[in-house]
Short mmCIF file of C-alpha atoms and ligand atoms in Angstrom, two decimals:
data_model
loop_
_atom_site.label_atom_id
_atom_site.label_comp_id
_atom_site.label_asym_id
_atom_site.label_seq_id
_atom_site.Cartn_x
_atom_site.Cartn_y
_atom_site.Cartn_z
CA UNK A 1 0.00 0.00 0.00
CA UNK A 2 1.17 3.65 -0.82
CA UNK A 3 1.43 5.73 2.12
CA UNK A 4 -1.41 5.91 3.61
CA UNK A 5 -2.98 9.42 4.82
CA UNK A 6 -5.42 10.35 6.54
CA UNK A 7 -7.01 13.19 8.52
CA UNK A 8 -8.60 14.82 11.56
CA UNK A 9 -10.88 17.67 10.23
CA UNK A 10 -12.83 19.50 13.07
CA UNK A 11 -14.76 22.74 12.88
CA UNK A 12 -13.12 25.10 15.38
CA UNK A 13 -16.48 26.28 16.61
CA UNK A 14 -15.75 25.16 19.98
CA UNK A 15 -13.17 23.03 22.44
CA UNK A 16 -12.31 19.03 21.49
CA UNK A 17 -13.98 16.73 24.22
CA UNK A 18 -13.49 12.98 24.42
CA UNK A 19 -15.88 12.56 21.71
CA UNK A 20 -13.72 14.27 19.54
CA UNK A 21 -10.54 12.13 20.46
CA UNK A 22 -12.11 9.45 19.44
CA UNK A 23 -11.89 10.36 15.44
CA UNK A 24 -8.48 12.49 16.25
CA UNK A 25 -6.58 9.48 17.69
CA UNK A 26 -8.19 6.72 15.36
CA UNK A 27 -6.74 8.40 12.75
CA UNK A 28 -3.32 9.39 14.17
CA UNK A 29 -3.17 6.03 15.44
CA UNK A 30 -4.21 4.55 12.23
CA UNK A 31 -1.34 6.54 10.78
CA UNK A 32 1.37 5.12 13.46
CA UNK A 33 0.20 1.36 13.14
CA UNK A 34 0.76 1.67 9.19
CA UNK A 35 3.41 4.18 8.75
CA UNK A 36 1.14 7.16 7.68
CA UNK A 37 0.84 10.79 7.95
CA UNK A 38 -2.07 12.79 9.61
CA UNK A 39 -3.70 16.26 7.93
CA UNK A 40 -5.12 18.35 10.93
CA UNK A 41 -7.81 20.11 8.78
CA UNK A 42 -10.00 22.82 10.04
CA UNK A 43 -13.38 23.06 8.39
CA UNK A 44 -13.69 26.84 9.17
CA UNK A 45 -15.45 27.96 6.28
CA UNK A 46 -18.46 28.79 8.57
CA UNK A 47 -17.43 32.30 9.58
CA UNK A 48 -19.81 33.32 12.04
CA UNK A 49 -19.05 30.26 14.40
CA UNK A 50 -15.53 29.58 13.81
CA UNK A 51 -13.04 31.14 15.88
CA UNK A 52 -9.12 31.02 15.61
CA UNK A 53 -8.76 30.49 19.48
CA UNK A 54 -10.64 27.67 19.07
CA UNK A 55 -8.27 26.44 16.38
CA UNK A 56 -5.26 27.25 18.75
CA UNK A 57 -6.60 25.13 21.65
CA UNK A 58 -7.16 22.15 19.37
CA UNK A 59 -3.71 22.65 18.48
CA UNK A 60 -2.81 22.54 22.09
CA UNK A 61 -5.13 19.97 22.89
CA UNK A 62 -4.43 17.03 20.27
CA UNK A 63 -0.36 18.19 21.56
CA UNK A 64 -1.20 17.00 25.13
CA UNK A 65 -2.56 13.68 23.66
CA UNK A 66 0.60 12.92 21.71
CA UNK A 67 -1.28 13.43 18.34
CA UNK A 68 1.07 15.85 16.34
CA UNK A 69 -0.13 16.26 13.07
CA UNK A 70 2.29 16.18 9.79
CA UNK A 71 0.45 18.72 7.86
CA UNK A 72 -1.73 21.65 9.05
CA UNK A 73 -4.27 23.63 6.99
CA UNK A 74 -7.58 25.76 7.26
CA UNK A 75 -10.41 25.50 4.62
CA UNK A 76 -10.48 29.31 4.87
CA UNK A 77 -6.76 29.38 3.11
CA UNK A 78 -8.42 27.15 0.42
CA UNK A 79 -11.29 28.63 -1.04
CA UNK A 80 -10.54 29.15 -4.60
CA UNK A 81 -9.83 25.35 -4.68
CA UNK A 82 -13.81 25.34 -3.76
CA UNK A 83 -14.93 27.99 -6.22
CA UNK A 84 -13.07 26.12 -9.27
CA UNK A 85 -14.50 22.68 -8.33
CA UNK A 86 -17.76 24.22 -8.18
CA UNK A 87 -17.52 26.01 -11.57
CA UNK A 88 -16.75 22.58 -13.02
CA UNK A 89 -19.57 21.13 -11.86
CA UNK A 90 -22.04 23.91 -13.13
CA UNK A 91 -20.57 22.96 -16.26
CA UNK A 92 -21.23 19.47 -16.31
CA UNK A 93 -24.22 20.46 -15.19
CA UNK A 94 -24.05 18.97 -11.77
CA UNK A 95 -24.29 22.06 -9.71
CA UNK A 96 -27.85 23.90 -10.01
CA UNK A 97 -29.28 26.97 -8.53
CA UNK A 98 -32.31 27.16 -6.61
CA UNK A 99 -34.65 30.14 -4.96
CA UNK A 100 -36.31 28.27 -2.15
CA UNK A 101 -36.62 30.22 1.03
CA UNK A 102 -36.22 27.99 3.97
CA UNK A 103 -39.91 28.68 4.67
CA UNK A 104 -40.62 27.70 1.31
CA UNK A 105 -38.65 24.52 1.85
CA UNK A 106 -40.29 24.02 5.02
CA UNK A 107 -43.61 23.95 4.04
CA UNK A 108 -42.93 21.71 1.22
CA UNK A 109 -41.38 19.37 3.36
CA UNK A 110 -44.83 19.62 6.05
CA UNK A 111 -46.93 18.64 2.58
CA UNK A 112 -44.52 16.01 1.85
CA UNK A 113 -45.25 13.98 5.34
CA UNK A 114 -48.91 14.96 4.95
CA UNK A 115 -49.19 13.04 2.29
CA UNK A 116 -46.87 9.88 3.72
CA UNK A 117 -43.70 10.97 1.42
CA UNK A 118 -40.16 11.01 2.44
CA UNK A 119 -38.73 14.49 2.90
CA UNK A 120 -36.74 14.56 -0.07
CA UNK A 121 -36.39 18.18 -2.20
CA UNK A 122 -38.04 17.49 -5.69
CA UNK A 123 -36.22 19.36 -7.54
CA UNK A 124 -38.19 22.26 -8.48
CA UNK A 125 -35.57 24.52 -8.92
CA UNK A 126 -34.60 22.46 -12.59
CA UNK A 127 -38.13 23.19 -14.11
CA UNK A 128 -37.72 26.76 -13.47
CA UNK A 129 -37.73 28.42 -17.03
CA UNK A 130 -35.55 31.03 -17.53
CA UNK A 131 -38.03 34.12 -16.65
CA UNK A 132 -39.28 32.92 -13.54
CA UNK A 133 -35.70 32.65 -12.61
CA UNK A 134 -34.87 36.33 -13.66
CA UNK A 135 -38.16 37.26 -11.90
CA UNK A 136 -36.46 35.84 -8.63
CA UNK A 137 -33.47 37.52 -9.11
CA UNK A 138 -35.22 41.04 -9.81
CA UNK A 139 -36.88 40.60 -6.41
CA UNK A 140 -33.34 40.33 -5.17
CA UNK A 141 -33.17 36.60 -4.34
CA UNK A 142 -29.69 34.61 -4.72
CA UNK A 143 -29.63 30.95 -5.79
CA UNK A 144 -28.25 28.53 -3.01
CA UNK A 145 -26.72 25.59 -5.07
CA UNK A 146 -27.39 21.95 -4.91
CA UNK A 147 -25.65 18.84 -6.43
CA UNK A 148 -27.60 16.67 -8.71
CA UNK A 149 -27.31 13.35 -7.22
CA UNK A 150 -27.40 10.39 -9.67
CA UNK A 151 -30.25 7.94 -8.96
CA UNK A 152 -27.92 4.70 -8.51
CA UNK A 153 -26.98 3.10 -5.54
CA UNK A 154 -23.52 4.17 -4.22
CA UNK A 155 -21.49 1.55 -3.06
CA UNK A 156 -18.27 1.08 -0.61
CA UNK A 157 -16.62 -1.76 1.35
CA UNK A 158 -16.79 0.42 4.90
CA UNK A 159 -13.08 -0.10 6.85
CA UNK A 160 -15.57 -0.82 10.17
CA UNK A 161 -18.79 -1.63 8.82
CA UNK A 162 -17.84 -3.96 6.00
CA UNK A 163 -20.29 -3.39 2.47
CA UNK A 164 -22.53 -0.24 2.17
CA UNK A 165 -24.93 1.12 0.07
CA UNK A 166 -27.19 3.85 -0.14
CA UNK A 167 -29.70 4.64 -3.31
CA UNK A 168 -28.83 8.31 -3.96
CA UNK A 169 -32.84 8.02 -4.77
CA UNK A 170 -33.41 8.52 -1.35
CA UNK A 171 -31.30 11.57 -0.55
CA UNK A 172 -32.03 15.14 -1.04
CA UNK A 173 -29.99 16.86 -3.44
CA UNK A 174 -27.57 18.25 -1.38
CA UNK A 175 -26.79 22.16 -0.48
CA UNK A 176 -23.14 22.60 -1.73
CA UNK A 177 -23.33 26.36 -2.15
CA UNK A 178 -25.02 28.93 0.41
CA UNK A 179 -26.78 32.08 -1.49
CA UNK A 180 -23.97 34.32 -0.11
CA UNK A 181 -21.24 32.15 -1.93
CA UNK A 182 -20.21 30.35 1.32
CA UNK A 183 -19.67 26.82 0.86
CA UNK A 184 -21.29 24.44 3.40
CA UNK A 185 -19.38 20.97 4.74
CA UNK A 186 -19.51 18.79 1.83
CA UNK A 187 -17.71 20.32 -1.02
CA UNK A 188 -14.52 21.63 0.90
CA UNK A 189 -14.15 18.37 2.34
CA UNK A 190 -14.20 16.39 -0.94
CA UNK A 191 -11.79 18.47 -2.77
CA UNK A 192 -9.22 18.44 0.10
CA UNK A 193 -9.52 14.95 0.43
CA UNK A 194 -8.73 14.54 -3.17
CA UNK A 195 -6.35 17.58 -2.90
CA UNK A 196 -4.35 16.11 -0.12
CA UNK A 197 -4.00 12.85 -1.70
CA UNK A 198 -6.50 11.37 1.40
CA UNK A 199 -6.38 7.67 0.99
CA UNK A 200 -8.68 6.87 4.35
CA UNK A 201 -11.51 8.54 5.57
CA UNK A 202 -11.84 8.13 8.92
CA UNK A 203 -15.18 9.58 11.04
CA UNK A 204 -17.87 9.22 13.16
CA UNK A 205 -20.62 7.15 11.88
CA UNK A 206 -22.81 10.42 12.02
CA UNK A 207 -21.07 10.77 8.48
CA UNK A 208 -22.77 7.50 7.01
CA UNK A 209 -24.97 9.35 4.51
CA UNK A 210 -22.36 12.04 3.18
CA UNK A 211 -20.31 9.41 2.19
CA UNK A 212 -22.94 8.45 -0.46
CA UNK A 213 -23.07 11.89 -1.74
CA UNK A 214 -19.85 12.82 -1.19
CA UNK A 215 -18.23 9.58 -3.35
CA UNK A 216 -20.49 10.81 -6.11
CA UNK A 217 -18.75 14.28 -6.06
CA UNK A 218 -15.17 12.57 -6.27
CA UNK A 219 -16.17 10.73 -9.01
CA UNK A 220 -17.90 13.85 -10.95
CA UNK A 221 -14.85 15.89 -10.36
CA UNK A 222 -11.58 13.94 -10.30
CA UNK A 223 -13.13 9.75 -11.41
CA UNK A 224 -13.96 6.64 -9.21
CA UNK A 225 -9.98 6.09 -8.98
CA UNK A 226 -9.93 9.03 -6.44
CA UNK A 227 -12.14 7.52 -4.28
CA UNK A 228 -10.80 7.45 -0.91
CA UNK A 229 -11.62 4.29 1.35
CA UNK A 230 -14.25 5.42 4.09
CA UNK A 231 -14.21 4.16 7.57
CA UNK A 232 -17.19 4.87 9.73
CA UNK A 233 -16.72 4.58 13.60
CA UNK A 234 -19.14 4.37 16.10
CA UNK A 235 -19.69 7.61 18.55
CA UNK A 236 -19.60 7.71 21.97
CA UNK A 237 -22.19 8.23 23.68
CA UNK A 238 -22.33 9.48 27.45
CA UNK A 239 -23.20 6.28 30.35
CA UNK A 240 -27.42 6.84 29.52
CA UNK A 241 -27.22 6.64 25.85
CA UNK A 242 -26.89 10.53 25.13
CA UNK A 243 -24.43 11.72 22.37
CA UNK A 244 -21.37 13.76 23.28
CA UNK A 245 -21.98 17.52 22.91
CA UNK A 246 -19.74 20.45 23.39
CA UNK A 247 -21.79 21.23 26.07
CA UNK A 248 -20.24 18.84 27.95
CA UNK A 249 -17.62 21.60 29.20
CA UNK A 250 -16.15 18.93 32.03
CA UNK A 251 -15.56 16.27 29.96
CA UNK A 252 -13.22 18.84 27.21
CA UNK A 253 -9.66 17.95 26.85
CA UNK A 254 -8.49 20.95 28.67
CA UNK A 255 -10.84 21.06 31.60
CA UNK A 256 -9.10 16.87 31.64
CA UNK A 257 -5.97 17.84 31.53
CA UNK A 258 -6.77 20.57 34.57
CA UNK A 259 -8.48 17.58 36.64
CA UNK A 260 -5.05 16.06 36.18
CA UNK A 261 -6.33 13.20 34.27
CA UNK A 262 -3.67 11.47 32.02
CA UNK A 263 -3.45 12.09 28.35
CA UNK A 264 -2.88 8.10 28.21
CA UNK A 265 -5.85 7.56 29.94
CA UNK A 266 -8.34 10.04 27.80
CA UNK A 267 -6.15 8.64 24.55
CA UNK A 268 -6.99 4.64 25.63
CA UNK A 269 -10.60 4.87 27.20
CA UNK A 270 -11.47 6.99 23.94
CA UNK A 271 -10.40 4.33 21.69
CA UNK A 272 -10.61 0.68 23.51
CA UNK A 273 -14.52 1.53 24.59
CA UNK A 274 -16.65 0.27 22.46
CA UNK A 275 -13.68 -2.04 20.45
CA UNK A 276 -12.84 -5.55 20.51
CA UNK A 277 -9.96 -4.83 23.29
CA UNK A 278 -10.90 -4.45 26.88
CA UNK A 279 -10.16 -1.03 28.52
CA UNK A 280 -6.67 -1.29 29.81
CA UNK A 281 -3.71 0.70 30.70
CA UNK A 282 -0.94 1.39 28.39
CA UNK A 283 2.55 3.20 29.04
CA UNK A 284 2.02 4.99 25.51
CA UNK A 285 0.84 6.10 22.29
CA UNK A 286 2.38 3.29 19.87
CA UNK A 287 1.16 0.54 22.41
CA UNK A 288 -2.13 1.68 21.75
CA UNK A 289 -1.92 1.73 18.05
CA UNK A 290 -1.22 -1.81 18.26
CA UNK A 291 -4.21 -2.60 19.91
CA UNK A 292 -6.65 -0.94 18.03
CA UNK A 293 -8.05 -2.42 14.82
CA UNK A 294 -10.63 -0.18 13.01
CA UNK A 295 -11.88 -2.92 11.32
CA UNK A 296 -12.63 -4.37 15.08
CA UNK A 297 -14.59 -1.37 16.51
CA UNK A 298 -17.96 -2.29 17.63
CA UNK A 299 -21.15 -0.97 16.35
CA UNK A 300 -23.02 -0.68 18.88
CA UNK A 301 -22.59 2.54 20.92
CA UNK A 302 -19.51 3.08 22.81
CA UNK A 303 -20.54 4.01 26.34
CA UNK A 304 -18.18 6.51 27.96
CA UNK A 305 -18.33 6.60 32.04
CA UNK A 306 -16.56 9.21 33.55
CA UNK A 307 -15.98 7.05 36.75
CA UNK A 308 -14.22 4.45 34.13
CA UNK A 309 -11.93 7.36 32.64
CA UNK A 310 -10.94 8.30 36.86
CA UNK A 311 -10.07 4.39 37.69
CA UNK A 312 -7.77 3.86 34.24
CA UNK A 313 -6.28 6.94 35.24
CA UNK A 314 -4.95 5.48 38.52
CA UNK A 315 -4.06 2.35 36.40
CA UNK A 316 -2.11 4.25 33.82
CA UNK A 317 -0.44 5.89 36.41
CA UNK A 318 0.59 2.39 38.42
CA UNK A 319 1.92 1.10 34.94
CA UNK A 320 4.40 4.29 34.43
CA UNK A 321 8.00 3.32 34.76
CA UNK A 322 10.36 5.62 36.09
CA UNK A 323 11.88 6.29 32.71
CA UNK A 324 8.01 7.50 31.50
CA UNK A 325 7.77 10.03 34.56
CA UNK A 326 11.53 11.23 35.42
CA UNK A 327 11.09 14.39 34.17
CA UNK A 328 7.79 15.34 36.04
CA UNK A 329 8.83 13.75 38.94
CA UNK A 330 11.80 16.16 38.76
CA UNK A 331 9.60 19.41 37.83
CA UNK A 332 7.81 19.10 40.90
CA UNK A 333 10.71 18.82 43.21
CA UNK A 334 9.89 14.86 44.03
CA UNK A 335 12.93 12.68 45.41
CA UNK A 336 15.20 11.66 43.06
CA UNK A 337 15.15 7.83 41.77
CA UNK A 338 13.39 5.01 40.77
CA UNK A 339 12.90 3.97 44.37
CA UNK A 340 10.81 6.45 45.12
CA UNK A 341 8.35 6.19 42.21
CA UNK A 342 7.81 2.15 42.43
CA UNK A 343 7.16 2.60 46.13
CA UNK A 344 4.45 5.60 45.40
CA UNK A 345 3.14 4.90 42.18
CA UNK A 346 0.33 2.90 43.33
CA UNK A 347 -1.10 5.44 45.18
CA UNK A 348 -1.95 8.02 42.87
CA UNK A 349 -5.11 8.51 41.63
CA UNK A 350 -3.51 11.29 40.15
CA UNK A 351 -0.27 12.91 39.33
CA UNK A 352 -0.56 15.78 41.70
CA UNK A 353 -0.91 12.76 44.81
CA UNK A 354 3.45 12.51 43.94
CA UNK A 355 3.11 15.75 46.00
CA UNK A 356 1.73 14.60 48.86
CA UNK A 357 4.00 11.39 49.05
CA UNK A 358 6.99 13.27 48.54
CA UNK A 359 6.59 15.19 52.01
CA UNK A 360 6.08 12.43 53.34
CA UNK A 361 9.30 11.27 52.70
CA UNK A 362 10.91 14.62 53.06
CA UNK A 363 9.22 16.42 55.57
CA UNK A 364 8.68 18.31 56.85
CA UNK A 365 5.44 16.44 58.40
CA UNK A 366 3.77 16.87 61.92
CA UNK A 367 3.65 12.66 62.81
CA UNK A 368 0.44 11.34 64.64
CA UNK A 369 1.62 9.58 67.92
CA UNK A 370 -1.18 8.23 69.93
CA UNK A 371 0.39 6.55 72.33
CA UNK A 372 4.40 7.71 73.04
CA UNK A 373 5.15 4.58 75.00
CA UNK A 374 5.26 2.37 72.47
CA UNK A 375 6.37 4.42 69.80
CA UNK A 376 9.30 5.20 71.53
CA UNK A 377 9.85 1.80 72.29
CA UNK A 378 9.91 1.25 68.55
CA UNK A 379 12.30 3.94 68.54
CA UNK A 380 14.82 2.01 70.88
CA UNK A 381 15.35 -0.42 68.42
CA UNK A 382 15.46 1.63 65.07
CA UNK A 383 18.42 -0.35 63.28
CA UNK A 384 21.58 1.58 62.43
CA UNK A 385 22.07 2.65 58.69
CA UNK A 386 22.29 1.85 55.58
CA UNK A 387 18.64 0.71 55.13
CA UNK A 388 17.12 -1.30 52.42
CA UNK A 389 13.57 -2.99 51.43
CA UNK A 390 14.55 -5.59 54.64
CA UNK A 391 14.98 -2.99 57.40
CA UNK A 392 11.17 -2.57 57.68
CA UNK A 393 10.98 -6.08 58.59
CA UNK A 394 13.93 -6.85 60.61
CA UNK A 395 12.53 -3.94 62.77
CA UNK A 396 9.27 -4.61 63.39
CA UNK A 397 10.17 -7.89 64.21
CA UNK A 398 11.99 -6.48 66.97
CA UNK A 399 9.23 -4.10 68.50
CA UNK A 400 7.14 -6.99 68.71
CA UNK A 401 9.29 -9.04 70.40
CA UNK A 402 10.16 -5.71 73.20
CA UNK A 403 6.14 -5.22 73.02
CA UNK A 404 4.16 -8.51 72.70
CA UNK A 405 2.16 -6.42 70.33
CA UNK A 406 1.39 -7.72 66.37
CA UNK A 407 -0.78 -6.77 63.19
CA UNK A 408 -2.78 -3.45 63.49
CA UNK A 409 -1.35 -2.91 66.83
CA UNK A 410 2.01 -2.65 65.74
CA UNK A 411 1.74 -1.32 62.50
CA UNK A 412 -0.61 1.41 62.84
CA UNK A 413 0.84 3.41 64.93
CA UNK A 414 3.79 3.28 63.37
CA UNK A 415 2.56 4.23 60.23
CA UNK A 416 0.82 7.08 61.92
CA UNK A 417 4.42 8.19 63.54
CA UNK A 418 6.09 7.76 60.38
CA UNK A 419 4.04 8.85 57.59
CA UNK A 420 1.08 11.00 59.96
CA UNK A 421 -1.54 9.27 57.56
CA UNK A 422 -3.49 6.09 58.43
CA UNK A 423 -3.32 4.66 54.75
CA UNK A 424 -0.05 4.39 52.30
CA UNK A 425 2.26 2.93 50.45
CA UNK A 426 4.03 0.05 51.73
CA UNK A 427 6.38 0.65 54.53
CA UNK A 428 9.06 -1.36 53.45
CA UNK A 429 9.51 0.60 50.85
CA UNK A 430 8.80 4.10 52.43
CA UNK A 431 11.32 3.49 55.36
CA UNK A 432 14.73 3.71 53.60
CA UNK A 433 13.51 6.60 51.51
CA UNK A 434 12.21 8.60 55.06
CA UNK A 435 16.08 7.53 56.40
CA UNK A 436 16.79 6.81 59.89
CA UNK A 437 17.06 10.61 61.50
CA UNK A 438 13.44 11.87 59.95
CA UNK A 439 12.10 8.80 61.33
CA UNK A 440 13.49 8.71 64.95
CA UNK A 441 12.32 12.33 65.45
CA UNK A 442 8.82 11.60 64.00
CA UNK A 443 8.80 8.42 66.34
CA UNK A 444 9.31 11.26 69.22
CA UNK A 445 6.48 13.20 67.88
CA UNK A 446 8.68 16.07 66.73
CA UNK A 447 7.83 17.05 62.92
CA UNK A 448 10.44 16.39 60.90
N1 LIG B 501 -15.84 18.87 10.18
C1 LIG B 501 -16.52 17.61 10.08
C2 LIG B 501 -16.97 17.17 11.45
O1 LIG B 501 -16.41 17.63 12.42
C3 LIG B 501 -15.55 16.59 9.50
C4 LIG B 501 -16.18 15.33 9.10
C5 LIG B 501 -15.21 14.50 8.28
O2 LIG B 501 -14.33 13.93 8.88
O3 LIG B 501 -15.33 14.50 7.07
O4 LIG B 501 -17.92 16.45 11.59
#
């Protein structure tokens, strides 16, 4: 297979959420598993709603997944591309104008379901002689343009849902061309796809029906050969069934990222739910792209639960190796070392918890001593340095011989004294990393 390439095309009319990684990572992982390169594409040509903040925080948001795109560009940048496509078709006679108001339109359509008919535009607009059409245009009306749609069935072998077809009989002749000249979705995206030598179409299945209409453009303008293969994914949906909307303003990438969730764990709940793999940790981005299989997503809805996306994010972050997290370990001031990571890593639920561990092991901490007696006992027999992974049990071994006391008893308080929290990593490994000074003076109650 040539190269293959493929693209992530939002409209920047608002911030990506987790519905929207699903499409953005499918592709870029699509292009990792087989060696291909990733268009980010705005569709901006709708000027009222699309804003170039927007476009920057998409930017910034597919970065904090991993997903760096190869290629950049706007629709706005491309719109003589547009016009010349849609000259070509007005001359083959594919592209005709029409007068309808929407009110027009509307009614039609409320006469069409009287009588039991399909919604479909009859194409009024081509019986218009050529005075009624000047008449409209002396009143000051523009045409909108729609694409004449052959009546055959339009075929494709989808990359997820296996054969297709749709009888272009059944569609509306679709808007390419508003009456002020702007172009709407379709169009644009056709002749960039073909433009940009697109070989895989990857989106939501909320695309099923513009696929029908839009092959038949491809073939009009540039022949059947430049037809793309389309891949149609299944959406996710929130834990009740709902779709995913923008109004979800928690559940955006960047209100995420500010919860301290992990890229990892957005990237692999928004592509393993609703696939043949079960939801599962990985360390990173080309791990994932091994698991996932377009041609193995499910079609029934993927359910996202936001409780799910919290407890992989406390998996992810028990999977990291030191290597994965040495950096950020270091940019918030953590000890230095592997050590300290594989003895705290399992209790994050987030990031940010590395904070609280590392005073812990630092200091400087007030220590919880209920009862002194015993803790200074424990104290008495603190073994000299170095320490290592055994001194935690050589110890305690000890203090319950000089005590008589064992389980809770004994370890309780001394996890109290030593880490001023009831709950923790394991002392074993906390012990050699608090060292031997911090840990007699917190036995004494002294905060250290
Ligand atoms: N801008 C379109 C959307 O966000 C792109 C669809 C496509 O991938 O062709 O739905």
């Amino acid at each position: 297979m040539n190269t293959p390439v493929v693209r992530f095309a939002p409209s920047p009319t608002g911030r990506l959420h987790i519905g929207n990684a699903r499409p953005a990572l499918l592709n870029a992982l699509f292009a990792r598993r087989n060696g291909g390169r990733l268009i980010l594409r705005f569709d901006d040509t709708d000027k009222e709603r699309s804003r170039a903040e927007y476009a920057d925080a998409i930017v910034t948001d597919l970065a904090w997944l991993g997903v760096e795109p190869d290629l950049t560009v706007r629709q706005s940048d491309r719109i003589p591309l547009y016009d010349k496509a849609a000259d070509r078709l007005r001359a083959q006679g594919r592209l005709y104008a029409c007068y309808e108001t929407e009110d027009e339109l509307d009614r039609r359509r409320k006469r069409q379901a009287a009588r039991g008919l399909p919604p479909i535009y009859d194409r009024a607009a081509l019986k218009l002689t050529e005075a009624e059409r000047q008449a409209f245009e002396a009143e000051g009306r523009r045409p909108h343009w729609r694409f004449l749609l052959d009546h055959r069935t339009v075929e494709w072998d989808d990359l997820v849902r296996g054969p297709c077809h749709i009888d272009g009989a059944s569609l509306s002749d679709p808007v390419l061309v508003r009456a002020d000249g702007s172009y709407l979705y379709t169009l644009p995206s056709v002749v960039d796809d073909v433009d940009l030598g697109v070989t895989h179409v990857i989106r939501g299945e909320d695309h099923v029906t513009n696929t029908a209409v839009q092959i038949q453009i491809i073939e009009a303008l540039a022949g059947a050969a430049k037809v793309p293969a389309f891949g149609h994914h299944n959406l996710l949906t929130t834990a009740s069934g709902e779709g995913l909307s923008k109004r979800l303003g928690h559940l955006s990438l960047g209100s995420l990222r500010e919860q301290g969730v992990e890229p990892l764990a957005v990237a692999a709940l928004a592509v393993l739910v609703g696939s043949a793999e079960a939801v599962r940790p990985v360390r990173s981005l080309d791990e994932l792209a091994q698991l996932v299989d377009i041609a193995r997503l499910s079609r029934a809805p993927a359910r996202f639960d936001e409780a799910e996306l919290h407890a992989l994010n406390a998996k992810v972050l028990h999977h990291l190796e030191y290597a994965d997290v040495r950096d950020r370990l270091a940019a918030r001031g953590a000890p230095d070392g592997e050590a300290f990571w594989l003895a705290i890593r399992g209790n994050c639920a987030v990031f940010a918890d590395v904070g609280g561990w590392s005073a812990v092991v630092t200091g400087p901490l007030a220590p919880v001593v209920e009862d002194p007696a015993f803790c200074a006992a424990a104290a008495a027999v603190l073994p000299p340095e170095p320490w290592d992974a055994n001194t935690w049990a050589a110890w305690t071994k000890n203090v319950a011989q000089d005590t008589g006391r064992k389980g809770k008893a004994l370890f309780m308080p001394l996890r109290l004294a030593l880490t001023g929290l009831d709950h923790g990593p394991e002392l074993k490994a906390l012990l050699p990393l608090i060292g031997r000074a911090r840990a007699l003076a917190r036995l004494n109650g002294e905060t250290a």
